[in-house]
Amino acid sequence: MAWFFSESEIESDSYLLSGDNQKHAKVLRLREGEAVTVVTPRGEQCECVMAEDGALRVVSRRQCENEPDVFVTLYQALPKGDKMDTIVQKCVELGVSRIVPMLSARCVSRPDEKSLAKKRERWQKIALQAAMQSRRGIIPEVAACVSFREAAALTAQNERTVFFYELGGEPVRHILTDKPKTVGMFIGSEGGFEQAEADAAAKTGAKAATLGKRILRAETAPLAALSVIMYQTGNFN
């Protein structure tokens, strides 16, 4: 079944796909009578049928139940090359709610402001495509790139912040002993984090966490970490 996100709420029993949605529908070669799902900005899941005139006829509505019950923000230090593309795609599939790219001390990749704007636009499109493929109830936001210091300051909005550190820490199950509604997670680039960054994160209340004795690649670590958080909060059940 095709899955789309509308730009506005659907008030009537008929909805016409437009823009990129319309182009995607043509690629899918949707025909009269085919079932289509459209999710609105408020998370209303509209089950529709393609009508003869190309519009969608809404046959039922309900709140989308596909979202995790924990809001996870990933603070991701920029990796080299196109690894961020994979990180965005897979983390959206796994249930991340927001991604904040950041520049830490050991980031090799340091694009200028213009390049970052183009990259962010691409990452947001990847997030949209991944949300459609995995049937999310929201399109996770890819925020503007910030410094490590700015990212650390943003963690005040989270009930728990998990700082995944290659030099060790506690298992996630010891940090998320209850079930927080909002969790922040820090992942480093290829070179990991400097001790000063780990100390700065600790001062904000972040807890150092481990993913075991093996060192994971920059594009593997966020997927493993997010999977552990989703499992620990009961969102893989």
XYZ file of C-alpha atoms in Angstrom:
237
model
C 0.000 0.000 0.000
C 1.291 3.456 -0.940
C 2.044 5.767 2.017
C 2.046 9.562 1.756
C 2.291 12.591 4.047
C 0.008 15.573 3.437
C 1.211 19.139 3.960
C -2.050 20.149 5.647
C -4.975 18.554 7.460
C -7.555 16.738 5.323
C -10.924 18.229 6.229
C -13.106 16.766 3.459
C -13.669 13.232 2.184
C -11.636 13.924 -0.947
C -7.948 14.714 -1.271
C -5.849 15.499 -4.330
C -2.162 14.611 -4.292
C 0.099 17.443 -5.441
C 3.764 18.313 -5.868
C 6.213 15.534 -5.061
C 3.378 13.318 -3.823
C 1.709 13.516 -7.211
C 4.998 12.680 -8.957
C 5.534 9.724 -6.641
C 2.005 8.467 -7.317
C 2.748 8.516 -11.044
C 5.951 6.539 -10.487
C 3.934 3.982 -8.530
C 1.347 3.914 -11.347
C -1.551 4.038 -8.932
C -4.836 3.056 -10.532
C -8.501 3.494 -9.754
C -9.566 1.394 -6.780
C -6.103 1.038 -5.252
C -5.733 1.647 -1.517
C -3.597 4.597 -0.422
C -2.721 5.878 3.062
C -2.177 9.574 3.766
C -0.917 10.816 7.151
C -1.581 14.435 8.107
C 0.709 16.778 10.103
C -1.297 15.976 13.274
C -0.726 12.260 12.755
C -4.199 11.403 11.490
C -4.018 8.311 9.292
C -6.485 8.555 6.406
C -7.214 5.348 4.532
C -8.154 6.257 0.983
C -9.079 4.739 -2.355
C -7.932 6.130 -5.683
C -10.968 7.497 -7.542
C -11.585 7.661 -11.287
C -10.722 11.348 -11.478
C -7.328 10.791 -9.839
C -8.383 12.170 -6.461
C -8.306 10.126 -3.263
C -11.574 9.255 -1.536
C -11.184 9.040 2.253
C -12.908 5.939 3.596
C -11.699 5.949 7.218
C -9.651 7.975 9.694
C -7.753 7.167 12.862
C -4.696 8.320 14.742
C -1.529 6.703 13.405
C -0.217 4.161 15.926
C 3.143 3.467 14.259
C 5.188 5.950 16.293
C 7.385 4.946 19.260
C 6.171 6.205 22.630
C 9.609 7.710 23.295
C 10.877 10.802 21.452
C 14.543 10.178 20.617
C 16.828 12.946 19.403
C 20.097 11.865 17.802
C 23.007 14.289 18.165
C 25.304 12.961 15.445
C 28.869 14.176 14.910
C 29.390 14.558 11.161
C 31.117 11.525 9.630
C 33.144 11.513 6.422
C 31.704 11.040 2.929
C 28.078 10.073 2.469
C 27.792 8.055 5.701
C 25.310 10.576 7.085
C 22.882 9.608 4.313
C 22.808 6.046 5.628
C 22.558 7.185 9.241
C 19.540 9.389 8.502
C 17.770 6.725 6.452
C 18.244 3.848 8.880
C 17.616 5.849 12.049
C 14.312 7.102 10.644
C 13.347 3.496 9.886
C 14.258 2.515 13.448
C 12.134 5.261 15.006
C 14.257 8.342 15.686
C 12.158 11.505 16.027
C 14.776 14.180 15.414
C 18.347 14.303 14.107
C 20.740 17.109 15.010
C 24.021 17.033 13.031
C 26.903 18.497 15.008
C 30.583 19.337 14.677
C 32.697 17.800 17.422
C 36.424 18.228 17.940
C 37.432 15.145 15.956
C 35.146 15.628 12.949
C 37.197 15.376 9.754
C 34.265 16.515 7.632
C 33.769 20.262 8.081
C 31.654 21.582 5.192
C 31.019 25.294 4.892
C 27.636 26.869 5.606
C 26.461 26.702 1.976
C 27.397 23.021 1.665
C 25.716 22.248 4.975
C 22.484 23.848 3.781
C 22.491 21.641 0.667
C 23.329 18.554 2.712
C 20.543 19.285 5.177
C 18.064 19.585 2.322
C 19.173 16.195 0.988
C 19.054 14.599 4.435
C 15.509 15.884 4.959
C 14.434 14.309 1.668
C 16.050 11.039 2.732
C 14.148 11.263 6.016
C 10.882 11.760 4.122
C 11.505 8.780 1.850
C 12.478 6.591 4.807
C 9.379 7.689 6.740
C 7.171 6.750 3.786
C 8.889 3.396 3.333
C 8.683 2.468 7.032
C 5.148 3.876 7.434
C 5.955 6.426 10.108
C 3.361 8.700 11.622
C 5.687 11.719 11.350
C 8.512 12.930 9.155
C 11.474 13.247 11.548
C 13.192 16.618 11.382
C 16.832 16.942 10.376
C 17.866 20.113 12.176
C 20.559 22.605 11.243
C 24.119 21.610 12.091
C 25.365 22.924 15.443
C 28.583 22.848 17.430
C 29.137 20.230 20.124
C 28.749 22.929 22.746
C 25.388 23.990 21.311
C 24.247 20.365 21.114
C 25.172 19.788 24.749
C 23.109 22.830 25.743
C 20.107 21.469 23.831
C 20.015 18.327 25.966
C 18.220 20.247 28.722
C 15.010 19.501 26.819
C 15.463 15.725 27.269
C 14.497 13.685 30.320
C 17.535 11.465 29.747
C 20.670 11.946 27.686
C 22.861 8.994 26.758
C 26.437 9.754 25.723
C 27.801 6.771 23.820
C 31.513 6.798 24.556
C 34.146 4.509 23.076
C 36.147 4.610 26.337
C 33.316 2.992 28.223
C 30.305 3.700 30.368
C 27.230 2.006 31.759
C 24.938 -0.348 29.854
C 21.871 1.486 28.544
C 19.594 -0.673 30.706
C 21.210 0.879 33.782
C 20.609 4.414 32.494
C 17.031 3.997 31.285
C 15.770 2.231 34.380
C 12.390 3.933 34.146
C 10.689 4.881 30.889
C 11.439 8.484 29.900
C 9.329 10.176 27.267
C 12.288 11.997 25.716
C 15.820 10.700 25.229
C 18.858 12.367 23.676
C 21.711 10.249 22.324
C 25.220 11.430 21.383
C 27.240 9.580 18.759
C 30.747 10.570 17.685
C 32.428 10.688 14.299
C 35.198 8.314 13.151
C 37.599 9.579 15.818
C 35.097 9.431 18.658
C 34.879 12.093 21.354
C 37.612 13.918 23.244
C 37.731 13.563 27.029
C 36.869 17.240 27.400
C 33.655 16.649 25.435
C 32.741 13.681 27.590
C 33.328 15.807 30.684
C 31.225 18.658 29.267
C 28.371 16.276 28.470
C 28.521 14.824 31.985
C 28.112 18.323 33.440
C 24.790 18.644 31.589
C 23.561 15.403 33.175
C 24.367 13.073 30.261
C 25.292 9.529 31.235
C 28.211 7.794 29.502
C 27.089 4.530 27.911
C 28.780 1.585 26.263
C 27.837 -0.601 23.316
C 30.187 -3.366 24.374
C 33.877 -4.095 23.938
C 33.962 -3.768 20.158
C 34.529 -0.450 18.395
C 31.794 0.192 15.854
C 32.057 2.219 12.663
C 30.638 5.733 12.651
C 27.670 4.631 10.536
C 27.035 1.486 12.616
C 27.128 2.983 16.115
C 23.971 5.156 15.840
C 21.940 2.241 14.488
C 23.078 -0.086 17.274
C 22.578 2.595 19.936
C 19.109 3.535 18.735
C 18.104 -0.129 18.545
C 19.196 -0.645 22.166
C 17.188 2.397 23.290
C 14.110 1.257 21.386
C 14.391 -2.220 22.898
C 14.957 -0.918 26.420
C 11.896 1.372 26.196
C 9.676 -1.417 24.881
C 9.409 -0.150 21.324
C 10.570 -3.373 19.682
C 7.732 -5.385 21.207
